[in-house]
Short mmCIF file of C-alpha atoms and ligand atoms in Angstrom, two decimals:
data_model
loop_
_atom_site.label_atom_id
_atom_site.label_comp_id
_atom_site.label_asym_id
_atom_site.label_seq_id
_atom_site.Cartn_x
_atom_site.Cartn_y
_atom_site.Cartn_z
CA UNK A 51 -16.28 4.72 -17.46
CA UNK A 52 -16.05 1.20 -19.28
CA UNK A 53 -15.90 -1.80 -16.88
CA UNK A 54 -13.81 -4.81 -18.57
CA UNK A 55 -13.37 -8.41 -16.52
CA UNK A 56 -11.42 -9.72 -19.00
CA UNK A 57 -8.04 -9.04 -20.64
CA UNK A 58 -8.34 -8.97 -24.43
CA UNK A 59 -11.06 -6.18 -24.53
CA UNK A 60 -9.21 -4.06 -22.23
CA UNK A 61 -5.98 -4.22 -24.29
CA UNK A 62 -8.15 -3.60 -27.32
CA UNK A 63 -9.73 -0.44 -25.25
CA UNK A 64 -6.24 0.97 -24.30
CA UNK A 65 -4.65 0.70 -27.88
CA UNK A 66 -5.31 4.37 -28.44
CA UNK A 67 -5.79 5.26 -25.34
CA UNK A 68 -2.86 7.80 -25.40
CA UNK A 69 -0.73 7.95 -22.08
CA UNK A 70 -1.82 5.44 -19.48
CA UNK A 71 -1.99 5.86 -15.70
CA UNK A 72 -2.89 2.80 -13.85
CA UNK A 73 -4.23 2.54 -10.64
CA UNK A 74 -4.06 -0.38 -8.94
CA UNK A 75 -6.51 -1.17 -5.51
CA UNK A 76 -7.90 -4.35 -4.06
CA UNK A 77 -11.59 -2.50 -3.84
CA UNK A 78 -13.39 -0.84 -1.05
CA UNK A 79 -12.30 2.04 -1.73
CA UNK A 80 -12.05 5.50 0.21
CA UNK A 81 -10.86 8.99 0.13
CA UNK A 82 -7.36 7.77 -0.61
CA UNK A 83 -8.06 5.94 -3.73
CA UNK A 84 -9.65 8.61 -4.80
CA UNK A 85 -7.31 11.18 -4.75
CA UNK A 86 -4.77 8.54 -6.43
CA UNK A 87 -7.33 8.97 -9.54
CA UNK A 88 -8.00 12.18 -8.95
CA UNK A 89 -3.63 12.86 -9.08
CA UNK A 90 -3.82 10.22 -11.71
CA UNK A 91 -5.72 12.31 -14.30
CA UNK A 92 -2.87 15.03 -14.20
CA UNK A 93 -0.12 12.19 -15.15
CA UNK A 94 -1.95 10.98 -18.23
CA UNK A 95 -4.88 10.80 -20.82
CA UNK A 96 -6.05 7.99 -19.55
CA UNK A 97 -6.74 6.81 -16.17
CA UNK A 98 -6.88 2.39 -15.71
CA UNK A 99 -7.85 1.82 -12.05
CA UNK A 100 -8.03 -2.57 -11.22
CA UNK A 101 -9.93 -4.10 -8.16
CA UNK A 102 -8.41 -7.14 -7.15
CA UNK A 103 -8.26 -8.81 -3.85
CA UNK A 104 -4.48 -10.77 -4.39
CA UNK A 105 -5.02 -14.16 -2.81
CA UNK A 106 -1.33 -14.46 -3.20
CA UNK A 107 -0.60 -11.21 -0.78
CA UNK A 108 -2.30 -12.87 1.98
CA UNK A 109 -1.19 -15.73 4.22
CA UNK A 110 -3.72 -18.07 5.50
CA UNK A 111 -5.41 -16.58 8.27
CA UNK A 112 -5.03 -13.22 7.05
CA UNK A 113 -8.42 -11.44 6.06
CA UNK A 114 -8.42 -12.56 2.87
CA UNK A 115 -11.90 -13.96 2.80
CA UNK A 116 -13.39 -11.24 4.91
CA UNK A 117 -11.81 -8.24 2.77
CA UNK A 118 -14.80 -6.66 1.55
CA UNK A 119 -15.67 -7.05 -2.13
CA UNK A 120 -17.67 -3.70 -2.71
CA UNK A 121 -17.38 -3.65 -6.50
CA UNK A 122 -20.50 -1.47 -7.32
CA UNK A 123 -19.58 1.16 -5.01
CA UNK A 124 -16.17 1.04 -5.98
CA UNK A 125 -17.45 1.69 -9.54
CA UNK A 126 -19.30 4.76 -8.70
CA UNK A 127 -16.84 6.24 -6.99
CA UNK A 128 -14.23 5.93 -9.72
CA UNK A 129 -15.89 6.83 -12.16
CA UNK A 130 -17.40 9.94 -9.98
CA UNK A 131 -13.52 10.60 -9.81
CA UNK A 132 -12.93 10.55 -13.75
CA UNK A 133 -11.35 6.81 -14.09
CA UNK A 134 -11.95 6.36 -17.96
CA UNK A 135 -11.62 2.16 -17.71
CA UNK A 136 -12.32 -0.26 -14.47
CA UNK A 137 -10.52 -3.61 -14.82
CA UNK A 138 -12.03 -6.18 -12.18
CA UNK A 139 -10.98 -9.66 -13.23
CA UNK A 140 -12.60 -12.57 -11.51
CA UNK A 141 -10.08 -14.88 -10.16
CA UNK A 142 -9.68 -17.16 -12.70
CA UNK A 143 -8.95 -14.49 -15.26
CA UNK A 144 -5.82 -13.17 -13.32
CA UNK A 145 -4.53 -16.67 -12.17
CA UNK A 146 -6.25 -19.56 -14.69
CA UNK A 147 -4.14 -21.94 -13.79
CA UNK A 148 -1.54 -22.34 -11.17
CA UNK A 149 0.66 -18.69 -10.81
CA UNK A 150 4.12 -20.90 -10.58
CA UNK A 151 6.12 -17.91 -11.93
CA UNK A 152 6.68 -14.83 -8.74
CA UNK A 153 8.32 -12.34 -8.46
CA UNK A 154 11.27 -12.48 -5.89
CA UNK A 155 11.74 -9.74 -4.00
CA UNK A 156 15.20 -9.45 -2.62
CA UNK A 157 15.44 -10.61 1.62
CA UNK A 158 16.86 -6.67 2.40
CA UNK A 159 13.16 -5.38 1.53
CA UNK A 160 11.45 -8.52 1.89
CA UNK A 161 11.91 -9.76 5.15
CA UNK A 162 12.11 -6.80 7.41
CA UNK A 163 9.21 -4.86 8.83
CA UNK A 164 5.83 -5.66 7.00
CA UNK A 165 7.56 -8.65 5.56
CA UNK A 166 8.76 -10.26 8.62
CA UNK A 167 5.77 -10.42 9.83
CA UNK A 168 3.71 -10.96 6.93
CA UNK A 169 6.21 -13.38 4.97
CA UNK A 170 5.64 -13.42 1.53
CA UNK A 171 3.29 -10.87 1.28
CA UNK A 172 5.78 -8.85 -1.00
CA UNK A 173 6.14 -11.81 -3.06
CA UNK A 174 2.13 -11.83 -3.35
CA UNK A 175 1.96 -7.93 -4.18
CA UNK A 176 5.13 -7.88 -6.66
CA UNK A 177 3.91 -10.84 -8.41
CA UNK A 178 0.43 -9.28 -9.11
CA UNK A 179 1.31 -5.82 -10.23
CA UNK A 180 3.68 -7.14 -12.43
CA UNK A 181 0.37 -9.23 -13.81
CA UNK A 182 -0.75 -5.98 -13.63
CA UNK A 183 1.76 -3.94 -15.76
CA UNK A 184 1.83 -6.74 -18.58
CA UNK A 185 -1.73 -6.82 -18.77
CA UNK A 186 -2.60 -2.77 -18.72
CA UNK A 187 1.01 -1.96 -20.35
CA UNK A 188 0.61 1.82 -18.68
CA UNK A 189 3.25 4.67 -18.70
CA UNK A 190 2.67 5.44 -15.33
CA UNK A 191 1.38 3.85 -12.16
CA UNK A 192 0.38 5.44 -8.69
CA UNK A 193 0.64 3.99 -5.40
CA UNK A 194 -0.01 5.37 -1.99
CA UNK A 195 2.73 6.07 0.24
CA UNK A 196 0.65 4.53 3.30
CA UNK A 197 2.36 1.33 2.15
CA UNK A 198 5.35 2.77 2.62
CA UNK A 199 7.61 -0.25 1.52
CA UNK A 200 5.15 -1.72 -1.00
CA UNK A 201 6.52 1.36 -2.65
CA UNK A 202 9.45 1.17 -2.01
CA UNK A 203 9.20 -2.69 -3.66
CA UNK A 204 7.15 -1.86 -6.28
CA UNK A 205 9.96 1.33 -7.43
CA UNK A 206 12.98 -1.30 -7.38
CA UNK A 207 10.56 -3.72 -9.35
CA UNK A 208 10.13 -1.34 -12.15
CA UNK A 209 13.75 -0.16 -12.42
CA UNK A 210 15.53 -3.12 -11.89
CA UNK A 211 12.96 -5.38 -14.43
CA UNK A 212 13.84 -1.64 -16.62
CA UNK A 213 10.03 -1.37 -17.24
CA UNK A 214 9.04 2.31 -19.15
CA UNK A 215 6.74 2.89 -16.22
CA UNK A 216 6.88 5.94 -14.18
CA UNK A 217 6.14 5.05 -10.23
CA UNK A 218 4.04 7.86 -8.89
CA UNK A 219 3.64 8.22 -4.94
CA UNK A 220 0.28 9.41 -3.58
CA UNK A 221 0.42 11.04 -0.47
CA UNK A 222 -1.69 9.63 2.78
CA UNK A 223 -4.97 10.88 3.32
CA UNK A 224 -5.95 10.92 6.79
CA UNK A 225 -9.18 11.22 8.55
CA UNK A 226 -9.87 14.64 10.92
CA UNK A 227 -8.64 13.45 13.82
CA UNK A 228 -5.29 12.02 11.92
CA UNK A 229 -6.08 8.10 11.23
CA UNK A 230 -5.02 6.73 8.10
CA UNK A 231 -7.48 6.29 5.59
CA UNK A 232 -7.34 2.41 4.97
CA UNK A 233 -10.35 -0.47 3.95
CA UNK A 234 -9.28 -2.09 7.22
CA UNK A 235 -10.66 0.86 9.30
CA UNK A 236 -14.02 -0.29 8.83
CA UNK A 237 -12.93 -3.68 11.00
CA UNK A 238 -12.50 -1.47 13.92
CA UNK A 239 -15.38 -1.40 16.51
CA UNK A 240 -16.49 2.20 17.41
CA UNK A 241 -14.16 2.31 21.02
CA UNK A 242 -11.24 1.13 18.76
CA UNK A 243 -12.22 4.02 16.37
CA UNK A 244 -11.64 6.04 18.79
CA UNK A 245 -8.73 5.11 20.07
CA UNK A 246 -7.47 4.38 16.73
CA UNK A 247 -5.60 7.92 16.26
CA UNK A 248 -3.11 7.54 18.91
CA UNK A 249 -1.06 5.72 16.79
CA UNK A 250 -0.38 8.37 14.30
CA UNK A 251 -0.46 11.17 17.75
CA UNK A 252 2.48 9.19 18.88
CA UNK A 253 4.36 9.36 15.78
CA UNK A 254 3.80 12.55 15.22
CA UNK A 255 5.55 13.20 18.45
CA UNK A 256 8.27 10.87 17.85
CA UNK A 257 8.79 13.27 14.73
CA UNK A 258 8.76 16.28 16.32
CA UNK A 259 11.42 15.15 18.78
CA UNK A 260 13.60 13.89 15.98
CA UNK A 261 13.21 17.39 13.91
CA UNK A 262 14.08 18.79 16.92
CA UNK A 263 17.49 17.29 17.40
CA UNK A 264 17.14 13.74 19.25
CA UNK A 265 19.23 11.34 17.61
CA UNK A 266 18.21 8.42 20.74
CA UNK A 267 16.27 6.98 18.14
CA UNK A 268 15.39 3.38 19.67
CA UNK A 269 14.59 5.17 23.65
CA UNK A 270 11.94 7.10 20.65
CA UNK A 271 10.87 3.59 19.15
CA UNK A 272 11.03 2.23 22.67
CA UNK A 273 8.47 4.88 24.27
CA UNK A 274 6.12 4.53 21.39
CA UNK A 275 5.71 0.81 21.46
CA UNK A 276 5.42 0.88 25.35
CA UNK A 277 2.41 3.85 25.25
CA UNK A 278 1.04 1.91 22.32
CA UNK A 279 0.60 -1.25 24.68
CA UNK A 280 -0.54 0.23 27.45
CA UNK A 281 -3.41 1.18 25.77
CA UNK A 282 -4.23 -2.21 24.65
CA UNK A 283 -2.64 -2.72 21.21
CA UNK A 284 -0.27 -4.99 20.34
CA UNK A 285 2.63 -3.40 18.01
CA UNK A 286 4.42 -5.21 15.45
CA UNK A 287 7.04 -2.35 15.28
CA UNK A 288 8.13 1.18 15.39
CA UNK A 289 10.93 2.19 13.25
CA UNK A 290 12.92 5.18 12.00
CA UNK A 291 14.54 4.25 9.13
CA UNK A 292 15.77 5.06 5.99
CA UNK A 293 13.39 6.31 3.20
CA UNK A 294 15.36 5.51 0.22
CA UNK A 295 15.79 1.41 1.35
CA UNK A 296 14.04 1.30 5.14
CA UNK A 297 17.55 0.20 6.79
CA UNK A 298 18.82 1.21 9.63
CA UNK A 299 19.57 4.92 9.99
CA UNK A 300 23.57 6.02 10.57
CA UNK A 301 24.08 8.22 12.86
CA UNK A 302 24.79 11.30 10.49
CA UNK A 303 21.53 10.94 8.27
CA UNK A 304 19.40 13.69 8.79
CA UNK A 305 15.75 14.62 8.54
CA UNK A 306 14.68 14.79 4.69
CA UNK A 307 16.33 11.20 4.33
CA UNK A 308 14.32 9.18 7.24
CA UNK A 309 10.60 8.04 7.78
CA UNK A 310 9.30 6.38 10.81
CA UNK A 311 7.31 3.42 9.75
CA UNK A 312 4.67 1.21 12.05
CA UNK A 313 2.55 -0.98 12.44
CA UNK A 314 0.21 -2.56 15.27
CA UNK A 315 -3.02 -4.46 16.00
CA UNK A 316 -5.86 -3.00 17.68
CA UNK A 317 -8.25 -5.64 18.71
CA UNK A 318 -8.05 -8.39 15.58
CA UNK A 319 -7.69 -5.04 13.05
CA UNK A 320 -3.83 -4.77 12.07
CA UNK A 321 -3.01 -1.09 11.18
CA UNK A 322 0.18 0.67 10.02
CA UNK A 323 1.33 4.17 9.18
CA UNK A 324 4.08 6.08 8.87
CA UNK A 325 5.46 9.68 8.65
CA UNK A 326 8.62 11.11 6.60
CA UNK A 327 10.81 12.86 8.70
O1 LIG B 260 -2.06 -1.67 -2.15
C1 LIG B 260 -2.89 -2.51 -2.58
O2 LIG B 260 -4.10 -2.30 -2.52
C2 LIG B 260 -2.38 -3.82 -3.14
O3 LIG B 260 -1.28 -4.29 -2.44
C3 LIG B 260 -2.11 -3.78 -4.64
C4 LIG B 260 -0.96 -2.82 -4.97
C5 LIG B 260 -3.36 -3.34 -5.39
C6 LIG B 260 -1.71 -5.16 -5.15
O4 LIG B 260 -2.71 -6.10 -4.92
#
Protein backbone atom coordinates (compact mmCIF):
# COMPACT_ATOMS: atom_id res chain seq x y z
CA UNK A 1 0.00 0.00 0.00
CA UNK A 2 1.51 3.58 -0.82
CA UNK A 3 0.95 6.18 1.96
CA UNK A 4 0.71 9.87 0.35
CA UNK A 5 0.22 13.18 2.84
CA UNK A 6 0.06 15.31 0.18
CA UNK A 7 -2.18 15.95 -2.84
CA UNK A 8 -0.14 16.21 -6.03
CA UNK A 9 1.55 12.71 -5.67
CA UNK A 10 -1.62 11.07 -4.97
CA UNK A 11 -3.33 12.50 -8.08
CA UNK A 12 -0.20 11.54 -9.97
CA UNK A 13 -0.60 7.83 -8.28
CA UNK A 14 -4.35 7.54 -9.27
CA UNK A 15 -3.92 8.71 -13.00
CA UNK A 16 -3.97 5.11 -14.12
CA UNK A 17 -5.25 3.77 -11.43
CA UNK A 18 -8.31 2.35 -13.34
CA UNK A 19 -11.73 2.54 -11.38
CA UNK A 20 -11.45 4.26 -8.03
CA UNK A 21 -13.21 3.40 -4.77
CA UNK A 22 -12.59 5.77 -2.01
CA UNK A 23 -12.93 5.23 1.41
CA UNK A 24 -13.18 7.84 3.55
CA UNK A 25 -12.56 7.41 7.76
CA UNK A 26 -11.31 9.79 10.40
CA UNK A 27 -8.73 6.82 11.70
CA UNK A 28 -8.93 4.37 14.48
CA UNK A 29 -10.22 2.09 12.70
CA UNK A 30 -12.18 -1.29 13.44
CA UNK A 31 -13.98 -4.17 12.01
CA UNK A 32 -16.30 -1.80 10.18
CA UNK A 33 -13.79 0.03 8.21
CA UNK A 34 -12.57 -2.88 7.29
CA UNK A 35 -15.18 -4.53 5.71
CA UNK A 36 -15.91 -1.04 3.82
CA UNK A 37 -12.36 -1.94 2.08
CA UNK A 38 -12.84 -5.24 2.08
CA UNK A 39 -16.63 -4.43 -0.04
CA UNK A 40 -14.60 -1.74 -1.60
CA UNK A 41 -12.25 -4.03 -3.57
CA UNK A 42 -15.36 -5.67 -5.36
CA UNK A 43 -16.56 -2.00 -6.65
CA UNK A 44 -13.25 -1.12 -8.27
CA UNK A 45 -9.50 -1.63 -9.24
CA UNK A 46 -8.44 0.49 -6.95
CA UNK A 47 -9.19 1.00 -3.42
CA UNK A 48 -8.23 5.06 -1.86
CA UNK A 49 -9.01 4.88 1.88
CA UNK A 50 -8.22 8.85 3.78
CA UNK A 51 -7.70 9.33 7.62
CA UNK A 52 -8.74 12.58 8.62
CA UNK A 53 -10.05 13.83 11.85
CA UNK A 54 -12.52 16.96 10.27
CA UNK A 55 -12.00 19.80 12.71
CA UNK A 56 -14.87 21.33 10.89
CA UNK A 57 -17.41 18.25 11.89
CA UNK A 58 -16.90 18.95 15.43
CA UNK A 59 -18.22 21.75 17.63
CA UNK A 60 -16.13 22.98 20.39
CA UNK A 61 -16.38 20.73 23.15
CA UNK A 62 -16.92 17.83 21.09
CA UNK A 63 -14.00 15.16 21.21
CA UNK A 64 -12.22 16.56 18.70
CA UNK A 65 -8.90 16.75 20.46
CA UNK A 66 -9.29 13.48 22.25
CA UNK A 67 -10.33 11.41 18.98
CA UNK A 68 -7.59 9.09 18.78
CA UNK A 69 -5.01 9.57 16.03
CA UNK A 70 -3.84 5.84 15.54
CA UNK A 71 -2.29 6.30 12.10
CA UNK A 72 0.22 3.33 12.15
CA UNK A 73 -2.28 0.90 13.13
CA UNK A 74 -4.68 2.23 10.88
CA UNK A 75 -2.07 1.60 8.15
CA UNK A 76 -1.62 -1.98 8.90
CA UNK A 77 -4.87 -2.76 8.99
CA UNK A 78 -5.70 -1.32 5.58
CA UNK A 79 -3.36 -2.43 3.93
CA UNK A 80 -3.86 -6.08 5.70
CA UNK A 81 -7.38 -5.46 4.05
CA UNK A 82 -5.99 -4.79 0.37
CA UNK A 83 -6.27 -0.73 0.34
CA UNK A 84 -3.81 -0.07 -2.67
CA UNK A 85 -3.21 3.95 -1.55
CA UNK A 86 -3.59 5.64 2.17
CA UNK A 87 -4.14 9.41 1.94
CA UNK A 88 -3.51 11.04 5.51
CA UNK A 89 -3.07 14.76 5.01
CA UNK A 90 -1.83 16.78 7.92
CA UNK A 91 -4.05 19.63 8.61
CA UNK A 92 -2.64 22.18 6.79
CA UNK A 93 -2.67 20.19 3.59
CA UNK A 94 -6.56 19.75 3.63
CA UNK A 95 -7.36 23.33 4.96
CA UNK A 96 -4.02 25.77 4.21
CA UNK A 97 -5.67 28.59 4.69
CA UNK A 98 -9.02 29.53 5.98
CA UNK A 99 -11.93 26.78 4.47
CA UNK A 100 -14.43 29.96 3.76
CA UNK A 101 -16.20 27.95 0.99
CA UNK A 102 -18.93 24.88 2.78
CA UNK A 103 -21.04 23.05 1.72
CA UNK A 104 -24.73 23.87 2.75
CA UNK A 105 -26.68 21.23 3.53
CA UNK A 106 -30.33 21.94 3.20
CA UNK A 107 -32.28 22.64 7.08
CA UNK A 108 -34.79 19.33 6.19
CA UNK A 109 -31.55 17.01 6.66
CA UNK A 110 -29.53 19.35 8.49
CA UNK A 111 -31.18 20.32 11.44
CA UNK A 112 -33.13 17.35 12.60
CA UNK A 113 -31.81 14.43 14.57
CA UNK A 114 -27.89 14.28 14.60
CA UNK A 115 -27.95 17.81 13.35
CA UNK A 116 -30.04 19.38 15.92
CA UNK A 117 -28.04 18.42 18.27
CA UNK A 118 -24.80 18.57 16.74
CA UNK A 119 -25.41 21.87 14.58
CA UNK A 120 -23.27 22.10 11.83
CA UNK A 121 -21.78 18.97 11.97
CA UNK A 122 -23.27 18.13 8.43
CA UNK A 123 -21.89 21.25 7.22
CA UNK A 124 -18.36 20.00 8.65
CA UNK A 125 -18.74 16.37 7.03
CA UNK A 126 -20.27 17.63 3.53
CA UNK A 127 -17.68 20.20 3.25
CA UNK A 128 -14.79 17.68 3.71
CA UNK A 129 -15.82 14.84 1.51
CA UNK A 130 -16.46 17.09 -1.08
CA UNK A 131 -12.50 18.13 -0.38
CA UNK A 132 -12.42 14.69 -0.55
CA UNK A 133 -14.02 13.83 -3.98
CA UNK A 134 -12.07 16.78 -5.77
CA UNK A 135 -8.94 15.73 -4.41
CA UNK A 136 -9.20 11.63 -5.01
CA UNK A 137 -11.67 12.22 -8.15
CA UNK A 138 -13.02 8.36 -7.46
CA UNK A 139 -15.93 6.54 -9.29
CA UNK A 140 -17.22 5.26 -6.31
CA UNK A 141 -17.26 6.00 -2.60
CA UNK A 142 -18.45 3.79 0.45
CA UNK A 143 -19.90 4.88 3.57
CA UNK A 144 -21.29 2.99 6.48
CA UNK A 145 -24.84 2.99 7.09
CA UNK A 146 -24.17 3.43 11.02
CA UNK A 147 -24.31 7.12 10.09
CA UNK A 148 -27.40 6.68 8.89
CA UNK A 149 -28.08 10.38 7.73
CA UNK A 150 -24.44 11.23 6.93
CA UNK A 151 -25.54 8.97 4.15
CA UNK A 152 -28.29 10.03 3.52
CA UNK A 153 -26.37 13.76 3.14
CA UNK A 154 -23.59 12.59 1.51
CA UNK A 155 -26.18 10.64 -1.47
CA UNK A 156 -28.13 14.09 -2.05
CA UNK A 157 -24.57 15.79 -2.13
CA UNK A 158 -23.43 13.72 -4.99
CA UNK A 159 -26.66 13.82 -7.04
CA UNK A 160 -27.71 17.12 -6.60
CA UNK A 161 -23.78 18.69 -7.17
CA UNK A 162 -24.38 15.70 -10.38
CA UNK A 163 -20.92 14.27 -9.38
CA UNK A 164 -20.05 10.70 -11.55
CA UNK A 165 -19.64 9.09 -8.16
CA UNK A 166 -21.46 6.04 -7.20
CA UNK A 167 -22.50 6.21 -3.22
CA UNK A 168 -22.03 2.74 -1.87
CA UNK A 169 -23.66 1.84 1.66
CA UNK A 170 -21.74 -0.52 3.97
CA UNK A 171 -23.73 -2.35 6.22
CA UNK A 172 -23.16 -2.07 10.29
CA UNK A 173 -20.94 -4.37 11.84
CA UNK A 174 -21.77 -5.10 15.27
CA UNK A 175 -19.95 -6.63 18.09
CA UNK A 176 -21.30 -10.33 19.60
CA UNK A 177 -23.44 -9.13 21.91
CA UNK A 178 -25.03 -6.49 19.19
CA UNK A 179 -23.10 -2.99 19.90
CA UNK A 180 -22.19 -1.01 17.06
CA UNK A 181 -18.80 -1.13 16.02
CA UNK A 182 -17.70 2.63 16.37
CA UNK A 183 -13.98 4.47 17.47
CA UNK A 184 -16.06 5.98 20.27
CA UNK A 185 -16.58 2.53 21.93
CA UNK A 186 -13.24 2.57 23.23
CA UNK A 187 -14.38 5.87 25.50
CA UNK A 188 -16.67 3.61 27.31
CA UNK A 189 -15.48 2.33 30.77
CA UNK A 190 -15.83 -1.52 31.13
CA UNK A 191 -19.54 -1.26 33.27
CA UNK A 192 -20.66 1.06 30.36
CA UNK A 193 -19.38 -1.72 27.98
CA UNK A 194 -21.50 -3.70 29.35
CA UNK A 195 -24.35 -2.01 29.46
CA UNK A 196 -23.66 -0.55 26.20
CA UNK A 197 -25.86 -3.22 24.13
CA UNK A 198 -29.13 -2.33 25.48
CA UNK A 199 -29.43 0.27 23.22
CA UNK A 200 -29.45 -1.72 20.11
CA UNK A 201 -31.69 -4.75 22.46
CA UNK A 202 -34.25 -2.06 22.70
CA UNK A 203 -34.41 -1.26 19.15
CA UNK A 204 -34.42 -4.38 18.11
CA UNK A 205 -37.60 -4.77 20.03
CA UNK A 206 -39.06 -1.63 18.94
CA UNK A 207 -38.59 -3.37 15.41
CA UNK A 208 -40.04 -6.39 16.06
CA UNK A 209 -43.19 -4.73 17.37
CA UNK A 210 -43.40 -2.53 14.32
CA UNK A 211 -42.92 -5.72 11.80
CA UNK A 212 -45.42 -7.08 13.72
CA UNK A 213 -48.18 -4.61 13.08
CA UNK A 214 -47.92 -1.59 15.71
CA UNK A 215 -48.33 1.53 14.00
CA UNK A 216 -48.27 3.59 17.89
CA UNK A 217 -45.04 4.59 16.79
CA UNK A 218 -44.17 7.52 19.38
CA UNK A 219 -45.81 5.14 22.75
CA UNK A 220 -42.60 2.80 20.78
CA UNK A 221 -40.15 5.91 20.78
CA UNK A 222 -41.63 6.85 24.13
CA UNK A 223 -40.86 3.35 25.94
CA UNK A 224 -37.42 3.23 24.50
CA UNK A 225 -36.22 6.58 25.66
CA UNK A 226 -37.84 6.00 29.16
CA UNK A 227 -35.95 2.24 29.61
CA UNK A 228 -32.93 3.93 28.11
CA UNK A 229 -32.93 6.50 31.14
CA UNK A 230 -33.64 4.43 33.66
CA UNK A 231 -30.63 2.79 33.17
CA UNK A 232 -28.60 5.83 33.37
CA UNK A 233 -28.19 7.20 29.83
CA UNK A 234 -29.24 10.20 28.64
CA UNK A 235 -30.97 9.91 24.99
CA UNK A 236 -30.83 12.47 22.45
CA UNK A 237 -33.64 10.66 20.49
CA UNK A 238 -35.46 7.68 19.25
CA UNK A 239 -37.05 7.89 15.95
CA UNK A 240 -38.86 5.87 13.29
CA UNK A 241 -38.64 7.58 10.33
CA UNK A 242 -38.38 7.56 6.88
CA UNK A 243 -35.33 5.92 5.14
CA UNK A 244 -35.39 7.64 1.90
CA UNK A 245 -35.31 11.50 3.72
CA UNK A 246 -35.62 10.62 7.79
CA UNK A 247 -39.11 12.62 8.03
CA UNK A 248 -41.77 11.77 9.72
CA UNK A 249 -43.46 8.49 8.79
CA UNK A 250 -47.39 8.70 7.35
CA UNK A 251 -49.44 6.55 8.59
CA UNK A 252 -49.64 4.15 5.46
CA UNK A 253 -45.74 3.67 4.98
CA UNK A 254 -44.83 0.33 5.65
CA UNK A 255 -41.86 -1.70 6.74
CA UNK A 256 -39.16 -1.79 3.79
CA UNK A 257 -39.53 2.16 3.67
CA UNK A 258 -38.72 3.09 7.55
CA UNK A 259 -35.57 2.88 9.88
CA UNK A 260 -35.51 3.69 13.47
CA UNK A 261 -32.61 5.93 14.12
CA UNK A 262 -30.95 6.90 17.78
CA UNK A 263 -28.82 8.22 19.57
CA UNK A 264 -27.81 8.63 23.42
CA UNK A 265 -24.97 9.28 25.88
CA UNK A 266 -23.71 6.80 28.18
CA UNK A 267 -21.55 8.39 30.74
CA UNK A 268 -19.58 11.38 28.60
CA UNK A 269 -19.48 8.63 25.42
CA UNK A 270 -22.34 9.74 22.87
CA UNK A 271 -23.48 6.64 20.83
CA UNK A 272 -26.06 6.16 18.05
CA UNK A 273 -27.47 3.34 15.96
CA UNK A 274 -30.10 2.48 14.06
CA UNK A 275 -32.02 -0.43 12.39
CA UNK A 276 -34.05 -0.52 8.91
CA UNK A 277 -37.33 -1.68 9.39
O1 LIG B 1 -17.80 8.96 8.95
C1 LIG B 1 -16.70 9.53 9.13
O2 LIG B 1 -15.75 8.93 9.64
C2 LIG B 1 -16.54 10.99 8.76
O3 LIG B 1 -17.70 11.71 9.01
C3 LIG B 1 -16.07 11.20 7.32
C4 LIG B 1 -17.11 10.71 6.31
C5 LIG B 1 -14.76 10.46 7.09
C6 LIG B 1 -15.84 12.68 7.05
O4 LIG B 1 -14.88 13.21 7.90
Amino acid sequence: MKIFHDIAPLRAALKNAGRVVLVPTMGNLHEGHITLVRDARKHGDAVVATVFVNRLQFRPGEDFDKYPRTLSADAKYLEDAGAEFLFAPAEDVMYPTPQYFHVDVPDELATILEGEFRPGHFRGVATVVMKLFQIVQPDAALFGKKDYQQMLVLSALVREFNMPIEVIAGDTIRAEDGLALSSRNGFLSATERAEAPRLHRLLERLVASVRSGDKKFEQLENAVMAELKQNAWSPDYVAIRRRSDLQAPSADTGAGHLVVVAAAKLGSTRLIDNIEI
